[in-house]
């Protein structure tokens, strides 16, 4: 029955589908009771003849009927001659086909698999198998055997089977031995296993509670945990206290581990202001590199701009505009400096300035590259300047090195960008590691213009880069403050600036492009939002539901993304005969659904309509489910002209996106925004969340919910403190990392 847990044992009869990259498999299993059933899940290298014990839940596929969704899998190699023959004949072992399989079993019988793994030289006694081929066959079999042992270890310890592929890629044939001897290696961000899970395995295997390996692993885990919360470093005192509490050990033991890690170079400790800052080595290098590179750009001999005034006058004549004083200052400063920051709220003319700066650079004979953190922001930037713009990731040719378990950039010091000037919009979303990569990819003489709204939410990743750069007072900055006449007509713009000044927004039903609908009860608010999207806005205001984005501060509760997406999917894309769907956990994906990628995946392949191919779908990318194949195992999503295919195992990286959190909406702009204003966690009921949400709306904003919640958010100027040394390093003139060479211009 669907949804019921169960455990079954049987022999693999055949494979229906298998993805070699992530291990996702659909297979037929001959159960011990003689009944054949379908099993789906992560079962890398499964092959006919293998014996499995599968624990999972029954799901009812709309086309293929009952399927057992595997959660835990115990695997055993076949022991009978018939089972071994079936296994080897399947092609699971490279170099062995049906004929060779039969010859092997006839020669070695039930010992065949032992011979393959332990005595491959005996294979040369068979006609046609050379010593080289014997070693190739043995290598393929050892991979299968190693994967099986890994799977057994992982399932025994309630860990995801998908880890087996990553472990094998890093440690090869020694993967099983490596993880058994040191379970704490699983805490590496590449594997992403919580410390508590690795710790339980290690302690059950006899690891001492106060062992140096355990305490050091815990310290590094805490550092990475802080990084995931936006911090670049952790104060030593807080790091020691938190780790000691987690391990239930004296702080003195943790202090010793911190010292040991610092001596090994796995942790960098350095005074920052009044803190003893503890960094991971990569983040320390990134922060010091960014600081020194920016200072070098700022101190380089500047273009005196002898022709700037003349070029600016020509530019205004050609564009048919007259820049306001602040805008003129921005364009002139950008023309005369190597690094320039432009900030300002909505309606202050940032787009006009960007267009002017790009045009000025072109008149100066500079090759200009445009970029932004998200696809939508890049498209807006390109449209404004009349030339192509890319995401920062694509501009830097970002990819993922599966063997190293880290992000790499094709554009760097050795192969810099072919540009004389780079303009980046929505820079508040750029974290420290991405800024480091961007600066590394600039030629020594390249100019950089960073544009954004410093009052919006900071980046998801570590650091508060854009704000730190502005507050350092070491770089050229222009802040636009004048709200232009046309923008002042917009209630969206007026209320955004009021909120930013600490004043509550005007909460009246109709202000032209801004409405407030008072619904103190969250359930009533949800119903109102659904009705707005389904009927009222499309019929009464001519706004297509596909142009409406519902935002909410939170995932939880009746006005959170989970409940909103369920209700909006049912209203806007209900189940229908002939409309295929795919269930994954508690989510049903249907053809026509709006979905969002929720993590960076550098391996997902995509193809454009013109046939161009590439890889990588990133956190926050929004697309539409265009197809679900008849088997229900493949789901196709179109992301702004790029089509990607998801196997079942990858569906955990997708969420419905009829409603998204305000954090996920950063960098995007929508024709119409509906904001659900209902009580949620205090950390989310802040001014910056409300301000960011309101500034996502281009033509229409509707607040639905509790007026008291809106007022509390506007009053709560609680910017979460992020531990970062970038601002103070810039003020002190750089420190730590080796100096960057002189910049030529």
XYZ file of C-alpha atoms in Angstrom:
745
model
C 0.000 0.000 0.000
C 1.236 3.507 -0.876
C 3.070 5.220 1.962
C 3.623 2.035 3.957
C 7.163 1.112 5.073
C 8.391 -2.394 4.405
C 11.483 -4.576 3.963
C 11.835 -7.080 1.132
C 14.600 -9.440 0.045
C 15.239 -10.800 -3.410
C 17.486 -11.108 -6.439
C 17.910 -8.442 -9.108
C 16.197 -9.697 -12.252
C 16.863 -6.762 -14.617
C 17.690 -3.054 -14.782
C 15.135 -0.652 -16.251
C 17.152 2.525 -15.753
C 20.479 3.458 -14.162
C 22.302 6.787 -13.967
C 26.038 6.151 -13.675
C 26.752 9.641 -12.307
C 24.487 9.610 -9.273
C 23.551 5.948 -8.886
C 19.819 6.452 -9.354
C 18.371 3.100 -10.412
C 15.072 1.487 -11.365
C 15.181 -2.311 -11.257
C 13.034 -5.426 -11.165
C 13.526 -7.571 -8.085
C 12.501 -11.240 -7.828
C 11.213 -11.444 -4.283
C 11.709 -14.483 -2.075
C 7.978 -15.178 -2.278
C 8.187 -15.444 -6.065
C 6.567 -12.059 -6.718
C 8.425 -9.590 -8.958
C 8.436 -5.954 -7.839
C 9.887 -2.605 -8.921
C 12.513 -0.898 -6.748
C 13.699 2.695 -7.278
C 16.449 4.604 -5.468
C 20.186 5.167 -5.236
C 21.740 1.732 -5.837
C 25.042 2.370 -7.637
C 26.375 -0.396 -9.905
C 23.404 -2.699 -9.316
C 23.383 -5.686 -11.648
C 21.242 -8.791 -12.325
C 22.046 -11.669 -10.015
C 22.810 -9.437 -7.023
C 20.917 -10.185 -3.818
C 19.317 -7.214 -2.069
C 17.500 -6.509 1.177
C 15.591 -3.284 0.577
C 13.879 -1.141 3.214
C 11.671 1.699 2.048
C 8.137 2.939 1.376
C 5.640 1.889 -1.231
C 4.631 4.623 -3.673
C 1.925 4.323 -6.292
C 3.215 5.611 -9.652
C 0.343 6.919 -11.837
C 1.620 4.994 -14.868
C 3.687 2.101 -13.549
C 1.818 1.247 -10.378
C 3.405 0.256 -7.051
C 7.114 0.959 -6.602
C 9.285 0.463 -3.547
C 11.251 3.677 -2.886
C 14.502 2.372 -1.411
C 15.838 4.142 1.670
C 18.241 1.475 2.964
C 19.790 -1.251 0.810
C 21.864 -4.233 1.944
C 23.700 -5.873 -0.947
C 25.181 -9.345 -1.352
C 26.963 -10.801 -4.324
C 25.429 -13.949 -5.844
C 26.688 -17.216 -4.396
C 25.267 -19.824 -6.735
C 26.725 -20.575 -10.157
C 23.486 -19.535 -11.848
C 23.443 -16.226 -9.944
C 27.112 -15.546 -10.735
C 26.494 -16.314 -14.410
C 23.527 -13.936 -14.476
C 25.566 -11.201 -12.775
C 28.576 -11.488 -15.073
C 26.457 -11.841 -18.226
C 24.731 -8.509 -17.497
C 27.745 -6.477 -18.609
C 28.290 -5.054 -15.122
C 31.998 -5.950 -15.334
C 33.821 -4.307 -18.228
C 35.446 -6.889 -20.485
C 33.052 -9.696 -19.586
C 30.182 -10.533 -21.933
C 27.844 -13.553 -21.904
C 30.346 -15.877 -23.622
C 33.227 -14.955 -21.301
C 30.920 -15.184 -18.291
C 29.923 -18.718 -19.216
C 33.561 -19.728 -19.724
C 34.540 -18.268 -16.350
C 31.770 -20.003 -14.430
C 32.484 -23.292 -16.191
C 36.165 -23.013 -15.210
C 35.945 -21.597 -11.668
C 32.392 -22.367 -10.524
C 31.350 -20.766 -7.235
C 34.911 -19.448 -6.769
C 34.621 -17.198 -9.845
C 34.102 -13.920 -7.993
C 36.944 -14.639 -5.552
C 39.241 -15.308 -8.503
C 38.242 -12.008 -10.138
C 39.054 -10.015 -7.009
C 41.988 -11.882 -5.482
C 43.657 -13.984 -8.193
C 43.063 -12.227 -11.546
C 46.210 -13.805 -13.012
C 44.309 -17.123 -13.176
C 42.012 -15.585 -15.795
C 44.806 -15.874 -18.360
C 44.251 -19.631 -18.421
C 41.150 -18.904 -20.482
C 41.551 -18.500 -24.215
C 41.518 -14.868 -25.358
C 42.285 -13.280 -21.966
C 45.679 -11.604 -21.885
C 47.441 -10.460 -18.734
C 46.433 -6.849 -19.494
C 42.794 -7.761 -20.041
C 42.811 -9.811 -16.833
C 43.944 -6.743 -14.873
C 41.289 -4.551 -16.521
C 38.593 -7.076 -15.618
C 39.916 -7.283 -12.056
C 39.958 -3.491 -11.742
C 36.338 -3.237 -12.872
C 35.304 -5.963 -10.461
C 37.187 -4.371 -7.562
C 35.286 -1.146 -8.246
C 32.014 -3.053 -7.979
C 33.176 -4.881 -4.857
C 34.420 -1.684 -3.239
C 31.157 0.071 -4.021
C 29.248 -2.817 -2.499
C 31.274 -2.694 0.736
C 30.758 1.048 0.909
C 27.017 0.644 0.437
C 26.896 -1.967 3.194
C 28.774 0.336 5.580
C 26.641 3.346 4.754
C 23.288 1.589 5.010
C 24.349 -0.093 8.259
C 24.980 3.397 9.679
C 21.807 4.975 8.233
C 23.775 7.198 5.824
C 22.655 8.059 2.267
C 23.759 5.501 -0.303
C 24.629 8.360 -2.678
C 27.713 9.048 -0.538
C 29.298 5.893 -1.940
C 30.026 7.524 -5.301
C 31.721 10.559 -3.757
C 33.765 8.444 -1.349
C 34.935 6.223 -4.167
C 35.832 9.181 -6.361
C 38.054 10.595 -3.621
C 39.571 7.430 -2.128
C 39.219 4.839 -4.893
C 39.591 1.163 -3.890
C 40.593 2.276 -0.378
C 37.323 4.165 0.245
C 35.746 1.547 2.493
C 38.895 1.197 4.596
C 39.329 4.989 4.782
C 35.852 5.701 6.125
C 35.930 2.765 8.541
C 39.259 3.840 10.006
C 38.298 7.525 10.210
C 34.538 8.253 10.137
C 35.235 11.935 10.787
C 36.387 12.402 7.213
C 32.660 12.314 6.387
C 32.361 15.767 8.016
C 34.269 17.280 5.103
C 31.905 19.710 3.307
C 32.379 17.594 0.177
C 30.449 14.777 1.869
C 28.213 16.960 4.038
C 27.556 14.433 6.812
C 26.605 16.075 10.149
C 29.218 15.767 12.863
C 26.736 13.956 15.111
C 26.334 11.139 12.564
C 30.068 10.667 11.997
C 30.679 10.963 15.732
C 28.188 8.204 16.541
C 29.971 5.854 14.128
C 33.396 6.683 15.539
C 32.351 6.356 19.191
C 30.639 3.017 18.553
C 33.902 1.829 16.948
C 35.838 2.670 20.113
C 37.088 6.235 19.550
C 37.891 7.957 22.850
C 35.690 10.944 23.719
C 38.723 13.166 24.192
C 40.757 11.942 21.229
C 42.522 14.681 19.307
C 41.005 13.511 15.999
C 37.486 13.815 17.405
C 37.990 17.259 18.920
C 39.769 18.644 15.850
C 36.992 17.356 13.586
C 34.432 19.040 15.837
C 36.281 22.383 15.717
C 36.430 22.335 11.916
C 32.768 21.322 11.740
C 31.835 24.338 13.893
C 33.887 26.614 11.642
C 32.121 25.352 8.521
C 28.755 25.596 10.280
C 29.486 29.269 10.985
C 30.440 29.763 7.348
C 27.037 28.408 6.299
C 25.466 31.096 8.499
C 27.334 33.826 6.624
C 30.344 34.219 8.926
C 33.869 34.405 7.516
C 35.558 33.636 10.832
C 34.599 32.607 14.338
C 35.940 34.321 17.468
C 38.174 31.827 19.258
C 36.311 32.150 22.556
C 32.925 31.449 20.970
C 34.350 28.645 18.842
C 35.824 26.927 21.883
C 32.655 27.360 23.947
C 30.335 26.033 21.241
C 32.579 23.047 20.449
C 33.052 22.149 24.107
C 29.294 22.261 24.643
C 28.696 20.025 21.632
C 31.284 17.462 22.770
C 30.542 17.808 26.507
C 34.251 18.298 27.146
C 36.258 20.986 28.994
C 37.089 24.072 26.952
C 40.771 23.512 27.678
C 40.668 20.342 25.537
C 39.159 22.298 22.664
C 41.730 25.084 23.064
C 44.480 22.494 22.583
C 42.777 21.272 19.402
C 42.553 24.844 18.059
C 46.265 25.304 18.659
C 47.035 21.990 16.956
C 44.938 22.866 13.907
C 46.623 26.266 13.690
C 50.047 24.591 13.812
C 48.950 22.270 10.980
C 47.722 25.199 8.881
C 44.184 23.802 8.774
C 42.939 26.759 10.812
C 44.255 30.314 10.630
C 44.166 32.448 13.768
C 44.780 36.188 13.583
C 43.651 39.233 15.592
C 40.836 41.171 13.900
C 39.821 44.317 15.762
C 39.208 43.035 19.296
C 38.660 39.382 18.341
C 40.990 36.413 18.063
C 39.603 35.378 14.680
C 39.706 31.716 13.610
C 39.371 31.115 9.863
C 39.346 28.107 7.627
C 42.415 28.364 5.410
C 40.419 28.996 2.180
C 38.350 31.830 3.677
C 41.408 33.481 5.207
C 43.131 33.387 1.845
C 40.001 34.742 0.132
C 39.562 37.647 2.559
C 43.192 38.745 2.447
C 43.373 38.346 -1.328
C 40.233 40.461 -1.862
C 41.548 43.142 0.487
C 44.976 43.412 -1.112
C 43.691 43.217 -4.682
C 41.168 46.006 -4.107
C 43.715 48.217 -2.370
C 46.108 47.707 -5.276
C 43.369 48.691 -7.737
C 42.467 51.744 -5.652
C 46.047 52.950 -5.331
C 47.045 52.429 -8.961
C 47.788 55.558 -11.014
C 44.350 56.775 -12.039
C 43.300 57.960 -15.463
C 43.295 61.725 -15.025
C 40.241 61.855 -17.250
C 41.378 64.734 -19.414
C 38.644 63.917 -21.915
C 36.008 62.851 -19.380
C 34.079 66.136 -19.373
C 33.946 66.277 -23.169
C 32.942 62.623 -23.477
C 30.227 63.119 -20.873
C 28.719 66.038 -22.776
C 28.738 64.012 -25.996
C 27.150 61.114 -24.147
C 24.295 63.248 -22.810
C 23.621 64.655 -26.276
C 23.548 61.208 -27.871
C 21.295 59.778 -25.154
C 19.080 62.871 -25.059
C 19.318 63.271 -21.281
C 20.923 65.514 -18.686
C 22.408 63.674 -15.744
C 21.535 64.827 -12.254
C 24.541 65.985 -10.173
C 24.871 62.641 -8.332
C 24.576 60.684 -11.568
C 27.142 62.885 -13.294
C 29.506 62.367 -10.356
C 29.026 58.603 -10.635
C 29.854 58.435 -14.346
C 32.869 60.763 -13.977
C 34.238 58.860 -10.957
C 33.911 55.529 -12.731
C 35.831 56.943 -15.689
C 38.697 58.132 -13.481
C 39.203 55.226 -11.058
C 40.136 51.574 -11.189
C 37.569 50.414 -8.619
C 34.231 52.186 -8.133
C 31.129 51.398 -6.059
C 27.646 52.714 -6.836
C 24.769 52.283 -4.410
C 21.270 53.646 -3.917
C 17.670 52.662 -3.348
C 14.841 52.232 -5.872
C 14.014 55.187 -8.101
C 17.386 56.893 -7.621
C 18.640 56.195 -11.132
C 21.150 53.357 -10.718
C 20.157 51.887 -14.086
C 20.687 55.221 -15.832
C 24.123 55.471 -14.233
C 25.066 51.935 -15.263
C 24.027 52.655 -18.835
C 26.050 55.867 -18.785
C 29.148 54.222 -17.292
C 29.065 51.397 -19.858
C 28.681 53.915 -22.699
C 31.486 56.085 -21.282
C 33.839 53.097 -21.117
C 33.069 52.243 -24.744
C 33.831 55.828 -25.799
C 37.144 55.476 -23.971
C 37.920 52.453 -26.159
C 37.471 49.902 -23.374
C 36.021 46.435 -23.856
C 33.168 46.136 -21.339
C 31.824 42.962 -19.733
C 28.511 42.972 -17.833
C 27.544 40.489 -15.122
C 25.165 39.878 -12.222
C 24.755 37.070 -9.669
C 21.474 35.712 -11.101
C 20.176 35.036 -14.596
C 17.253 37.432 -14.225
C 19.461 40.250 -12.951
C 21.936 39.640 -15.798
C 19.135 39.837 -18.371
C 17.910 43.131 -16.877
C 21.424 44.529 -16.967
C 21.975 43.449 -20.560
C 18.661 44.937 -21.679
C 19.473 48.237 -19.960
C 22.877 48.543 -21.625
C 21.962 47.062 -24.986
C 24.566 44.310 -24.896
C 24.949 40.783 -23.604
C 25.316 40.240 -19.860
C 26.104 36.981 -18.078
C 25.831 35.598 -14.597
C 29.076 36.025 -12.694
C 29.355 32.224 -12.515
C 29.184 31.785 -16.275
C 31.437 34.731 -16.989
C 34.089 33.087 -14.802
C 33.472 29.650 -16.400
C 32.680 28.105 -13.033
C 32.580 24.316 -12.821
C 32.793 21.621 -10.203
C 35.794 19.344 -9.876
C 34.250 16.101 -8.690
C 37.628 14.569 -7.868
C 38.702 17.499 -5.678
C 35.214 18.165 -4.382
C 35.480 21.890 -4.972
C 34.394 24.695 -7.279
C 36.876 25.758 -9.939
C 36.925 28.739 -12.275
C 38.117 28.558 -15.852
C 38.837 32.294 -15.779
C 41.590 33.152 -13.303
C 45.081 34.637 -13.049
C 46.368 32.261 -15.745
C 43.465 32.856 -18.132
C 41.920 36.252 -17.274
C 38.781 37.784 -18.701
C 39.133 39.437 -22.082
C 37.816 42.769 -20.805
C 39.155 46.206 -19.938
C 36.219 47.000 -17.634
C 33.732 44.825 -15.756
C 30.412 46.070 -14.371
C 28.625 43.871 -11.803
C 25.046 44.618 -10.715
C 23.270 43.340 -7.572
C 26.640 43.081 -5.834
C 25.047 42.728 -2.391
C 24.436 39.094 -3.381
C 28.116 38.386 -4.095
C 29.820 36.488 -1.272
C 33.485 36.489 -0.349
C 34.533 33.422 -2.334
C 32.855 34.642 -5.519
C 34.398 38.100 -5.114
C 37.806 36.486 -4.737
C 37.262 34.535 -7.962
C 36.085 37.663 -9.799
C 39.102 39.721 -8.762
C 41.484 36.892 -9.654
C 40.052 36.825 -13.186
C 40.656 40.532 -13.880
C 43.658 41.641 -15.897
C 46.022 43.900 -13.917
C 44.786 47.016 -15.748
C 41.076 46.064 -15.759
C 38.569 48.453 -14.164
C 35.769 47.206 -11.893
C 32.411 48.828 -11.148
C 30.288 47.259 -8.404
C 26.629 48.297 -8.238
C 23.996 47.367 -5.675
C 21.708 48.342 -2.835
C 23.608 48.029 0.432
C 20.350 48.049 2.411
C 19.160 44.774 0.952
C 19.805 41.389 2.521
C 23.429 40.226 2.419
C 24.678 37.288 0.373
C 23.679 33.746 1.235
C 27.344 32.718 1.307
C 29.979 33.962 3.764
C 30.687 37.643 4.168
C 28.904 40.958 3.768
C 31.176 42.080 0.979
C 29.387 44.998 -0.658
C 28.513 46.630 2.653
C 32.036 46.057 4.013
C 33.584 47.690 0.953
C 31.386 50.767 1.305
C 31.875 51.085 5.069
C 35.652 50.734 4.798
C 35.841 54.251 3.288
C 38.921 53.201 1.325
C 37.271 52.917 -2.101
C 35.522 55.412 -4.382
C 31.781 55.316 -3.628
C 28.811 57.316 -4.863
C 25.490 56.867 -3.068
C 22.452 58.015 -5.045
C 19.865 59.643 -2.781
C 17.641 61.738 -5.047
C 14.340 60.059 -5.940
C 13.359 61.207 -9.411
C 9.981 62.738 -10.183
C 8.642 59.771 -12.117
C 9.755 57.366 -9.406
C 8.140 59.534 -6.702
C 4.778 58.799 -8.309
C 5.216 55.149 -7.359
C 3.889 54.152 -3.950
C 6.211 51.143 -4.117
C 9.253 53.443 -4.275
C 7.932 55.875 -1.652
C 7.161 53.117 0.826
C 10.482 51.354 0.212
C 12.371 54.522 1.143
C 10.114 55.081 4.142
C 10.865 51.590 5.407
C 14.577 52.095 4.874
C 14.354 55.241 7.002
C 12.692 53.303 9.814
C 9.166 54.505 9.113
C 6.240 52.103 8.699
C 4.782 51.844 5.187
C 1.395 53.357 4.459
C -1.140 50.576 4.977
C -4.083 51.652 2.828
C -6.121 49.395 0.505
C -5.276 51.211 -2.735
C -2.295 53.462 -3.474
C -2.120 52.966 -7.229
C 0.648 50.405 -7.681
C 0.642 49.341 -4.021
C -2.204 47.686 -2.084
C -2.563 46.461 1.478
C -5.179 43.802 2.235
C -5.609 43.311 5.964
C -5.909 39.598 6.793
C -4.728 39.023 10.402
C -5.586 35.319 10.244
C -2.843 33.448 8.297
C -5.322 30.918 6.903
C -7.466 33.722 5.528
C -4.371 35.420 4.148
C -3.444 32.217 2.291
C -6.924 31.970 0.770
C -6.758 35.617 -0.333
C -3.348 35.120 -1.955
C -4.616 32.098 -3.887
C -7.639 34.042 -5.108
C -5.471 36.988 -6.176
C -3.251 34.720 -8.264
C -6.013 32.585 -9.714
C -8.709 35.134 -10.484
C -8.516 38.717 -9.303
C -5.227 39.901 -10.810
C -5.582 38.059 -14.147
C -9.212 39.123 -14.661
C -9.317 42.559 -13.061
C -5.820 43.910 -13.744
C -4.660 41.889 -16.744
C -1.698 40.389 -14.889
C -1.024 36.816 -15.992
C -0.489 34.417 -13.097
C 2.935 33.572 -14.579
C 3.979 37.198 -13.986
C 3.030 37.088 -10.306
C 5.540 36.055 -7.667
C 4.372 35.316 -4.141
C 6.985 36.085 -1.490
C 7.097 35.208 2.185
C 9.799 35.556 4.831
C 9.511 31.935 5.944
C 9.147 28.340 4.805
C 7.070 27.300 7.794
C 3.517 27.948 8.931
C 0.260 28.532 7.037
C 1.771 31.510 5.201
C 5.122 29.822 4.530
C 6.367 28.586 1.166
C 5.428 24.941 1.801
C 1.721 25.598 2.393
C 1.512 28.411 -0.153
C 3.042 26.282 -2.902
C 0.638 23.415 -2.279
C -2.357 25.718 -2.405
C -1.113 27.689 -5.429
C -0.212 24.552 -7.369
C -3.702 23.173 -6.805
C -5.245 26.468 -7.933
C -2.979 27.272 -10.894
C -1.873 23.845 -12.134
C -4.247 21.175 -10.834
C -4.042 17.499 -11.721
C -5.741 16.635 -15.003
C -6.145 13.651 -17.278
C -3.117 13.357 -19.543
C -1.008 15.723 -17.412
C 1.915 13.687 -16.136
C 3.245 14.101 -12.631
C 6.028 12.773 -10.434
C 5.886 12.415 -6.663
C 9.056 13.019 -4.674
C 8.648 12.812 -0.912
C 5.802 15.146 0.027
C 6.006 17.090 -3.245
C 4.187 16.358 -6.492
C 5.784 17.815 -9.618
C 3.463 18.310 -12.612
C 3.953 19.403 -16.166
C 3.600 23.180 -16.182
C 4.809 23.687 -12.600
C 7.054 26.613 -11.746
C 10.113 25.244 -9.939
C 13.327 26.553 -8.417
C 16.773 24.990 -8.099
C 17.731 25.182 -4.406
C 21.435 24.290 -4.512
C 24.335 24.795 -6.861
C 24.736 21.735 -9.074
C 27.644 22.059 -11.451
C 27.070 18.727 -13.198
C 23.506 19.038 -14.520
C 23.718 19.223 -18.302
C 21.550 21.672 -20.239
C 20.894 22.462 -23.871
C 19.672 25.617 -25.585
C 17.232 25.764 -28.470
C 20.107 26.492 -30.854
C 21.823 23.263 -29.811
C 24.442 24.843 -27.546
C 25.167 22.697 -24.506
C 26.641 23.380 -21.096
C 26.548 22.304 -17.469
C 25.477 23.854 -14.207
C 22.164 24.950 -12.686
C 22.479 27.247 -9.701
C 20.715 28.031 -6.463
C 17.777 30.348 -7.188
C 17.366 29.509 -10.887
C 13.631 29.375 -11.728
C 12.165 27.281 -14.532
C 9.104 25.405 -15.734
C 8.523 21.659 -15.846
C 7.966 21.035 -19.537
C 7.924 17.241 -19.668
C 7.780 14.125 -17.512
C 8.682 10.997 -19.457
C 6.133 8.144 -19.558
C 8.193 6.041 -17.129
C 8.063 8.901 -14.634
C 11.798 8.686 -14.018
C 12.951 11.757 -15.977
C 11.719 15.313 -15.477
C 12.591 18.085 -17.954
C 12.835 21.713 -16.812
C 13.284 24.809 -18.981
C 15.340 27.586 -17.347
C 15.021 30.685 -19.559
C 15.817 28.790 -22.751
C 18.139 26.218 -21.162
C 16.600 22.747 -20.901
C 17.865 20.360 -18.215
C 16.805 16.770 -17.476
C 16.503 15.591 -13.858
C 16.604 11.971 -12.751
C 14.570 10.971 -9.717
C 17.562 11.187 -7.402
C 18.076 14.866 -8.319
C 14.536 15.980 -7.506
C 15.618 16.895 -3.990
C 17.344 19.881 -5.622
C 14.028 21.270 -6.913
C 11.154 22.981 -5.127
C 7.874 24.413 -6.314
C 8.319 28.149 -6.866
C 4.838 29.656 -7.019
C 5.897 31.073 -3.641
C 9.524 31.611 -2.601
C 11.248 33.123 0.414
C 12.416 36.718 0.245
C 15.999 35.494 0.531
C 15.569 33.339 -2.585
C 14.080 36.274 -4.506
C 17.182 38.444 -4.141
C 18.475 39.674 -7.457
C 15.147 39.080 -9.192
C 12.472 41.558 -10.222
C 8.857 40.693 -11.016
C 6.011 42.531 -12.690
C 3.765 41.815 -9.675
C 4.687 40.750 -6.133
C 2.358 39.515 -3.417
C 3.975 39.523 0.028
C 2.513 37.327 2.761
C 2.890 39.230 6.048
C 2.238 36.761 8.854
C 4.021 36.111 12.178
C 7.216 34.064 11.855
C 10.633 33.700 13.493
C 11.928 37.016 14.921
C 15.132 36.735 12.864
C 13.003 36.951 9.698
C 10.736 39.790 10.828
C 13.247 42.523 10.058
C 13.431 45.756 8.106
C 15.918 44.384 5.571
C 13.611 41.446 4.756
C 10.620 43.770 4.261
C 12.681 46.260 2.229
C 14.114 43.548 -0.003
C 10.655 42.064 -0.611
C 9.077 45.391 -1.572
C 11.895 46.312 -3.950
C 11.360 43.092 -5.936
C 8.115 44.539 -7.393
C 8.374 46.417 -10.680
C 4.753 47.458 -11.400
C 2.490 46.088 -8.677
C 2.873 45.228 -4.992
C 0.218 43.717 -2.747
C 0.795 43.135 0.960
C -1.579 40.553 2.415
C -1.644 39.874 6.123
C -1.327 41.433 9.549
C -0.676 45.181 9.693
C 1.046 44.779 13.054
C 3.525 42.321 11.517
C 4.386 44.857 8.804
C 4.940 47.607 11.384
C 7.122 45.350 13.537
C 9.248 44.413 10.530
C 9.713 48.062 9.531
C 10.801 48.939 13.079
C 13.195 45.994 13.506
C 16.528 47.231 12.174
C 18.213 43.995 13.203
C 20.999 43.300 10.773
C 22.452 39.954 11.690
C 26.072 40.478 12.622
C 28.466 38.584 10.425
C 32.011 37.998 11.567
C 34.180 39.369 8.777
C 37.555 41.078 8.763
C 37.315 42.636 5.307
C 36.244 46.131 6.394
C 38.930 46.443 9.064
C 41.631 44.972 6.792
C 40.813 47.553 4.130
C 40.965 50.352 6.690
C 44.313 49.110 8.000
C 45.766 48.870 4.512
C 45.748 45.103 4.007
C 47.301 42.275 5.945
C 48.081 38.606 5.787
C 48.129 37.326 2.230
C 51.101 38.058 -0.010
C 50.876 41.436 -1.679
C 49.366 41.752 -5.104
C 51.671 43.248 -7.728
C 51.161 46.770 -9.006
C 48.163 47.415 -11.183
C 48.850 49.097 -14.506
C 46.363 51.371 -16.188
